[in-house]
Structures are given as structure tokens and as C-alpha cells.
GROMACS .gro file of C-alpha atoms in nm:
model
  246
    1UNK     CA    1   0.986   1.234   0.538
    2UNK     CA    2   0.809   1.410   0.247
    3UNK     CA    3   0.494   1.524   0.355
    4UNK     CA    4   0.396   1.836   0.150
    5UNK     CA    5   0.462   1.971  -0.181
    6UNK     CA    6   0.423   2.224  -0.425
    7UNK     CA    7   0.379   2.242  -0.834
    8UNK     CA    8   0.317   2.574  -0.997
    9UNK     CA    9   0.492   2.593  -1.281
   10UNK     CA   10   0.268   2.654  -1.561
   11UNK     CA   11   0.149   2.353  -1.859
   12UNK     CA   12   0.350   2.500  -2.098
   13UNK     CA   13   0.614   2.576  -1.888
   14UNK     CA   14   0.637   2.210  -1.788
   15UNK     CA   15   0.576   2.151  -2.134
   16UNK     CA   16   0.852   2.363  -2.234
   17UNK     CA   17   1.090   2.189  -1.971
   18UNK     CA   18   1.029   1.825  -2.061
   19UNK     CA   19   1.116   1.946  -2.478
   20UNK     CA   20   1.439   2.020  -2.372
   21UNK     CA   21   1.570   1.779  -2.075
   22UNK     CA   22   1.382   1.496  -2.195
   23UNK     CA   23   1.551   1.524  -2.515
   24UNK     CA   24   1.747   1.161  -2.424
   25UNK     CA   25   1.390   0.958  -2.417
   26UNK     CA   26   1.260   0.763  -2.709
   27UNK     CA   27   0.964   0.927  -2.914
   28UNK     CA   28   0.722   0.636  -2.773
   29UNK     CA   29   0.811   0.759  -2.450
   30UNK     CA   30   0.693   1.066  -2.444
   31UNK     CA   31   0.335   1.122  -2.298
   32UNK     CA   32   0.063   1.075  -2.536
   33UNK     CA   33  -0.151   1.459  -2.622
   34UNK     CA   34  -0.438   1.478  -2.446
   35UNK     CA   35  -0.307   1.306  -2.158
   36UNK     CA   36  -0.110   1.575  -1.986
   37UNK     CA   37  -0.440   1.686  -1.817
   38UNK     CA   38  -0.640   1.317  -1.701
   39UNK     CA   39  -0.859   1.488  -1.425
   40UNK     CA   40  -1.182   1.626  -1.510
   41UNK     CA   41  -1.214   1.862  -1.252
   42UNK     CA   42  -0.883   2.102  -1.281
   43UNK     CA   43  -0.761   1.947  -0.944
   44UNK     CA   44  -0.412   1.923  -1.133
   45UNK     CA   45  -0.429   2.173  -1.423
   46UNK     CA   46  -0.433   2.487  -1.126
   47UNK     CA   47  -0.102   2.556  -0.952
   48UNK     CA   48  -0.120   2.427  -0.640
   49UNK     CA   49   0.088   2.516  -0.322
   50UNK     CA   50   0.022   2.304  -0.043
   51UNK     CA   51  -0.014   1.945  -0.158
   52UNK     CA   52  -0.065   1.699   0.084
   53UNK     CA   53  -0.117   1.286   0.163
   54UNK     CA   54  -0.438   1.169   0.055
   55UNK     CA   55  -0.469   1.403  -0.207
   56UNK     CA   56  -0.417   1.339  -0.665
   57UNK     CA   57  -0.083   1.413  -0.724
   58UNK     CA   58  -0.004   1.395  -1.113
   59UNK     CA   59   0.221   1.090  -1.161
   60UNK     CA   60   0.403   1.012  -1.459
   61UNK     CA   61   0.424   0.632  -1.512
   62UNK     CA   62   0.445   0.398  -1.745
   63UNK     CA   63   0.168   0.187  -1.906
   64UNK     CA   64   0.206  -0.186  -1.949
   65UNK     CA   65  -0.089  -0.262  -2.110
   66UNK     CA   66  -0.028   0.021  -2.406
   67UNK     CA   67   0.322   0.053  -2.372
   68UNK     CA   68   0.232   0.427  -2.282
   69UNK     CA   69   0.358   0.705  -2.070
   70UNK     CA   70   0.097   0.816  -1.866
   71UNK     CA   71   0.056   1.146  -1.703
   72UNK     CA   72  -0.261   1.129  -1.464
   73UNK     CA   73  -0.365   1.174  -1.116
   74UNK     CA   74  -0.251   0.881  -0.847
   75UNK     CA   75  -0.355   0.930  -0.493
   76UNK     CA   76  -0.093   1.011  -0.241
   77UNK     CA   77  -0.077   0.715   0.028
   78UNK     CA   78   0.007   0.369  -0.132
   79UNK     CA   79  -0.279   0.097  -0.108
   80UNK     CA   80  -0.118  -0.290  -0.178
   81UNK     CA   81  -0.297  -0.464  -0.417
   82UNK     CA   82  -0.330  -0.736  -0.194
   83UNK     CA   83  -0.492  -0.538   0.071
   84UNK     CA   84  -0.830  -0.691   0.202
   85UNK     CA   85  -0.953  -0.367   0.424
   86UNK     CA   86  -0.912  -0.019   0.276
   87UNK     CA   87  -1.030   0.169   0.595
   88UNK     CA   88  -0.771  -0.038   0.817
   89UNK     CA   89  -0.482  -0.001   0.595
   90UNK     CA   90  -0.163   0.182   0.651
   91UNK     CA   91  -0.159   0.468   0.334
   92UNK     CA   92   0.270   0.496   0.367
   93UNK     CA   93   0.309   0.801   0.169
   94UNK     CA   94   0.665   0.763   0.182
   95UNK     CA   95   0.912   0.427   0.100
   96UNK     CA   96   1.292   0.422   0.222
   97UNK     CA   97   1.530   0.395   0.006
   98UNK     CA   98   1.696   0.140   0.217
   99UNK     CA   99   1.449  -0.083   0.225
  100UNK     CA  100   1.231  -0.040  -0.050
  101UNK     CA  101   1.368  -0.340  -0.246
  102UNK     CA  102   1.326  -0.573   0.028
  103UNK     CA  103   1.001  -0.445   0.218
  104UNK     CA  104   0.687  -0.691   0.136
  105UNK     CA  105   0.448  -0.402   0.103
  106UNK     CA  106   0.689  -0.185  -0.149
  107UNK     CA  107   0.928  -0.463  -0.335
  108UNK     CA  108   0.666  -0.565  -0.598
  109UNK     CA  109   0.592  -0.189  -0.680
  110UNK     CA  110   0.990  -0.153  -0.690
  111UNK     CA  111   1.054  -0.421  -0.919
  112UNK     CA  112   0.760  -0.314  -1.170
  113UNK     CA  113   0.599  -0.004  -1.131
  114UNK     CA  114   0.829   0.296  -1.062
  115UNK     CA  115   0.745   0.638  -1.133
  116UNK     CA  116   0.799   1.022  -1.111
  117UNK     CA  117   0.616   1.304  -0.963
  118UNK     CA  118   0.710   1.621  -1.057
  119UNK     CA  119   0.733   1.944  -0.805
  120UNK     CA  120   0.833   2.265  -0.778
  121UNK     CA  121   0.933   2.295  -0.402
  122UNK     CA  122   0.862   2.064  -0.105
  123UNK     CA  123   0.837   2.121   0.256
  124UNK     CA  124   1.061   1.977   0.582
  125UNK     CA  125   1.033   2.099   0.919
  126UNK     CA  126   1.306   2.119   1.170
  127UNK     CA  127   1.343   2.146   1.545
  128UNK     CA  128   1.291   1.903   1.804
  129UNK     CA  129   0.988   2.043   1.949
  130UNK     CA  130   0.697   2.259   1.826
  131UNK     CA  131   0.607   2.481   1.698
  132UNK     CA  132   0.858   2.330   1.436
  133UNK     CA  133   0.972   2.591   1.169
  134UNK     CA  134   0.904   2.487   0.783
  135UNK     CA  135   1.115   2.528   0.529
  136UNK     CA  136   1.072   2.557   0.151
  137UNK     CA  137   1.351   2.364  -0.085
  138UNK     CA  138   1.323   2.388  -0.453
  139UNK     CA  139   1.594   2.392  -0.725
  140UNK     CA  140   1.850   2.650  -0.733
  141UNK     CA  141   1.766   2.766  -1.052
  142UNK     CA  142   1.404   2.722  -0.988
  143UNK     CA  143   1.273   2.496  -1.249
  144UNK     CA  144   1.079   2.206  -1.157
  145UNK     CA  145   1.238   1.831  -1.064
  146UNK     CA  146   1.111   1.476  -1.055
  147UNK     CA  147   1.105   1.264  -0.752
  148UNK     CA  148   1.113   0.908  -0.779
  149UNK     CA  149   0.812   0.718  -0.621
  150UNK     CA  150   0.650   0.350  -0.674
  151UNK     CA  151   0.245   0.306  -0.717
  152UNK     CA  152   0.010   0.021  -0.704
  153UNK     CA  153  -0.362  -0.058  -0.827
  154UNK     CA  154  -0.561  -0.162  -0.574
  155UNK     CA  155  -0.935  -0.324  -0.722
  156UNK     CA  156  -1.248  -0.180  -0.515
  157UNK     CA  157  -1.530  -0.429  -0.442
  158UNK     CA  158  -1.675  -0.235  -0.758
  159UNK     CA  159  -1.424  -0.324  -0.941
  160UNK     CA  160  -1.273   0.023  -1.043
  161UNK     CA  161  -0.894   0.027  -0.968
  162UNK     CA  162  -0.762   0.306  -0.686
  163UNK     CA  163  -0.442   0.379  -0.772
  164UNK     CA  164  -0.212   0.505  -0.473
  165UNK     CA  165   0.172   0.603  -0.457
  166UNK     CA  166   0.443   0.685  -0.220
  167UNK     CA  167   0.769   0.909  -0.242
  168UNK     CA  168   1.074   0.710  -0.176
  169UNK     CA  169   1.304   0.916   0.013
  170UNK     CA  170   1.688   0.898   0.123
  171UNK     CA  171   1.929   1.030   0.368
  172UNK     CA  172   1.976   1.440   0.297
  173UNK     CA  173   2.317   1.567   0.192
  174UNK     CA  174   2.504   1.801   0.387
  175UNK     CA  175   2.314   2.117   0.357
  176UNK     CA  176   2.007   1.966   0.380
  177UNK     CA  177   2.106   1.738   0.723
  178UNK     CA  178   2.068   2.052   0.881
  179UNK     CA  179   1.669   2.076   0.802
  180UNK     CA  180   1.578   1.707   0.839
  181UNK     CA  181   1.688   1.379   0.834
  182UNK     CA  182   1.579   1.270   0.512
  183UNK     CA  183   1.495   1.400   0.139
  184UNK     CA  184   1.345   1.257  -0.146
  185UNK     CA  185   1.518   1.085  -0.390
  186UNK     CA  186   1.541   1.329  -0.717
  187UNK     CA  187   1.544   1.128  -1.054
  188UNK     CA  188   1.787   1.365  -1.343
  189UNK     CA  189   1.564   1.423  -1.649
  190UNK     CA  190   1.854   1.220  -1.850
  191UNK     CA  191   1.772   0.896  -1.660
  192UNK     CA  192   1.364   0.916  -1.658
  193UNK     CA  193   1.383   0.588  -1.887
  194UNK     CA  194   1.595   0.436  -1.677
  195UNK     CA  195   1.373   0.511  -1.375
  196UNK     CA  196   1.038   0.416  -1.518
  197UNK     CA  197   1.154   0.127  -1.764
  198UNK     CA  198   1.465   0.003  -1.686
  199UNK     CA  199   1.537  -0.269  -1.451
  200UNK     CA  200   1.539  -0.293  -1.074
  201UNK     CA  201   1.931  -0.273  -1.036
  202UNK     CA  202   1.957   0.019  -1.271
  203UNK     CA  203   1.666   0.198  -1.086
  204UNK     CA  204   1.864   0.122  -0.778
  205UNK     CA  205   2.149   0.297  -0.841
  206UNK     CA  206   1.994   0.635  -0.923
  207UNK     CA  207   1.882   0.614  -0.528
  208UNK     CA  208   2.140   0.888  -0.408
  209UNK     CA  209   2.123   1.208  -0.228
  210UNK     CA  210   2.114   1.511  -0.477
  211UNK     CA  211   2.456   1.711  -0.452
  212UNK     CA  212   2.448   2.025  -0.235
  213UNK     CA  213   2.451   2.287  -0.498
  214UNK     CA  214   2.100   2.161  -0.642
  215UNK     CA  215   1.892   2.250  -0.443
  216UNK     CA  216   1.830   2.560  -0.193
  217UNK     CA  217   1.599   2.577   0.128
  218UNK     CA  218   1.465   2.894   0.270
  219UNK     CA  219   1.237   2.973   0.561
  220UNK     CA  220   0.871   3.009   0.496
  221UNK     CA  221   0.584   3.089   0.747
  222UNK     CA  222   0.374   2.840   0.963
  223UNK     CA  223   0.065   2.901   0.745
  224UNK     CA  224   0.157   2.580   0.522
  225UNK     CA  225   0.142   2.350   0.839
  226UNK     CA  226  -0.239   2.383   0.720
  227UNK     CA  227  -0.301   2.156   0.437
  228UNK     CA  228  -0.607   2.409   0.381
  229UNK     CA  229  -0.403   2.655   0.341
  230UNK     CA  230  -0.300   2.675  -0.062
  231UNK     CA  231  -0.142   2.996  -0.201
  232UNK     CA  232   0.208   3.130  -0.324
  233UNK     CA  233   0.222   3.322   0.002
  234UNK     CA  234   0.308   2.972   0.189
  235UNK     CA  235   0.638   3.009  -0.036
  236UNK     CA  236   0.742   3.356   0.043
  237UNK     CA  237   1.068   3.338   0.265
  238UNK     CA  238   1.106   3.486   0.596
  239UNK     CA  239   1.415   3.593   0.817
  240UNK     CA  240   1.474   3.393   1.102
  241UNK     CA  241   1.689   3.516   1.426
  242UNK     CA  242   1.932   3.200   1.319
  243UNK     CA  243   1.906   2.870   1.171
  244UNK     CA  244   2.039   2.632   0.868
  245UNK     CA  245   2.142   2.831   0.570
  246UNK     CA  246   2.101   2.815   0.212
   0.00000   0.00000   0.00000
């Protein structure tokens, strides 16, 4: 599970980034300017430590109506379309790989509207019983990745359109095993087109585990069980008595 996340690399960091390992992506592909910031509010311009379900996440997708790739806020907890009762429904703020093809509530999102959310670090917990201990797991040479995730629009009885997503994770690799049982799937900036616009079979196959060397986990204090809780401090490592590795 994928529960909590953090992005705090600067804009033009990000910006900087996506220049240079998006380099394989058509010119129409690239997002639009003035889109990189959709919120009015700064929710997603401020770096941001703790995020958590329920919450805007900024979601790059792709636009069928303009052919257009979006960056904007989605909320985190996926609402069906065809949902009748938004205070009874479910939220999932994660899909399994394994079944994410074949599920009713996630193979219509699958088939036609993938998309990536970009982080900086997320957070597992391990240990049977509490209090768990977090851990922080980022790349190894700290720039920021993209995790693959479906959305929907669901129409309020307003008609607006709430649009929800959920992180698709997989089994961990090796190192990771160690932490918790599963990881997000992490989409290379060389197959983003393939993710958000190619087909379902394609998109399939980029479903894997990311090698061992990618990515790194270190301890981090109990502070960022709190979703309140939103600082860099919640990433600072700590030393532990014994426990997984890097």
C-alpha cells in the first residue's frame, strides 16, 4: 500500500527535470504553459511533505477532449463514474497491479485513462504490530519519479465533475520486501507516452517492480504517521537499534 507521499522539488526544478528525461515525448505532449500550476490556492505550487488520501495530488494526464497533457490537481481516493452515493462509496486510493485490468471498478480507468503522479519520496511502514516504524524511500540519486495511477470523473448532482485517482501498486523487489509487501509501480520518464497514450497491453507491461539499485529507504521519525504533520523534518533519517537496510 501507498498511503503517503512527498513532492518538494522545486517548479523549476521539476521543470528542469522533465527538459531533459522527457526529451523522447512528442512536442504536443508536453504540458501546455500556464497549466503546470491549475490550483488557485497554492495547495500544489508549496512543497509539501506529508501528502495523504483525500487530499489534490497534481496528476499528469492526458486530455481527450483537447488532445492535451494536463497537469492539475485530482483528488486522492478514486470515485467510479458510475457511482450513485458519494458518501457510501469506497475512495480505493490504491489499484493492484494484478488485478487492475480485470477489476470492474478499475478496468475502464485502465483501458482509457492512465496517468502519472510525480513524488519525491513516499512512505511504508513495517512491523507487525504498533507502533509500526516508517520509512522514507526516494530515488537514489534523489530526483523526483513518476508513479503510475488511473483516474475517473465522477459528475456531482451539480453537475461539476470530481475527479479522483488511485496509485496502482506491485509486489516490492528485494530490498524493499524487507519494508512492506508492496510498492508502487514507477513509470521511466522514456515510456511516459507509452503510459498515458499508448494502449492497454503496452501500459501493461511497464507494471514491474523497480530494480533494487533505484531506489533507497531510510528510517524517519513517527511524526509523519500524522497527516497534519507537513515539514522536511518528517524526512530526516534516524538510526535504528536494527532493521532493513538501504
Amino acid at each position: 500500500m501507498c498511503g503517503r507521499f512527498a513532492k518538494y522539488a522545486s517548479s523549476a526544478e521539476r521543470a528542469a527535470m522533465r527538459a531533459e528525461d522527457w526529451r523522447s515525448i512528442r512536442e504536443e505532449w508536453r504540458p501546455k504553459p500556464g497549466r503546470e500550476r491549475a490550483d488557485a490556492d497554492g495547495r500544489l505550487s508549496r512543497d509539501r511533505f506529508n501528502i495523504g488520501p483525500a487530499q489534490p495530488i497534481e496528476t499528469i494526464r492526458h486530455n481527450p477532449e483537447t488532445d492535451e497533457l494536463l497537469v492539475d490537481p485530482l483528488q486522492w481516493g478514486i470515485v467510479p463514474r458510475w457511482t450513485k452515493d458519494l458518501k457510501q462509496a469506497r475512495k480505493p486510493i490504491n489499484a493492484r497491479s494484478e488485478t487492475v485490468r480485470t477489476s470492474g471498478m478499475f478496468k475502464d480507468c485502465f483501458a482509457r485513462r492512465r496517468c502519472l503522479v510525480p513524488m519525491d519520496a513516499y512512505y511504508e511502514w513495517s512491523g507487525e504490530k504498533p507502533p509500526k516504524q516508517p520509512w522514507a524511500i526516494g530515488r537514489r540519486d534523489g530526483h523526483e519519479f513518476l508513479v503510475g495511477a488511473i483516474w475517473d470523473g465522477w459528475k456531482t448532482p451539480d453537475g461539476a465533475i470530481l475527479r479522483t485517482i488511485a496509485l496502482i501498486t506491485t509486489e516490492p523487489n528485494e530490498s524493499l520486501a524487507r519494508i512492506h509487501d508492496r510498492m508502487p509501480v514507477i513509470v521511466q520518464h522514456d515510456d511516459v507516452e507509452t503510459w498515458i497514450g499508448g494502449d492497454a497491453d503496452a501500459a501493461a507491461g511497464l507494471m514491474v517492480s523497480a530494480p533494487d539499485f533505484y531506489l533507497r529507504a531510510w528510517a524517519v521519525g513517527r511524526g509523519v504517521g500524522d497527516v497534519r504533520n507537513d515539514g522536511p523534518e518528517l524526512l530526516a533519517p534516524i538510526n535504528l537499534p536494527a532493521g532493513p537496510d538501504e
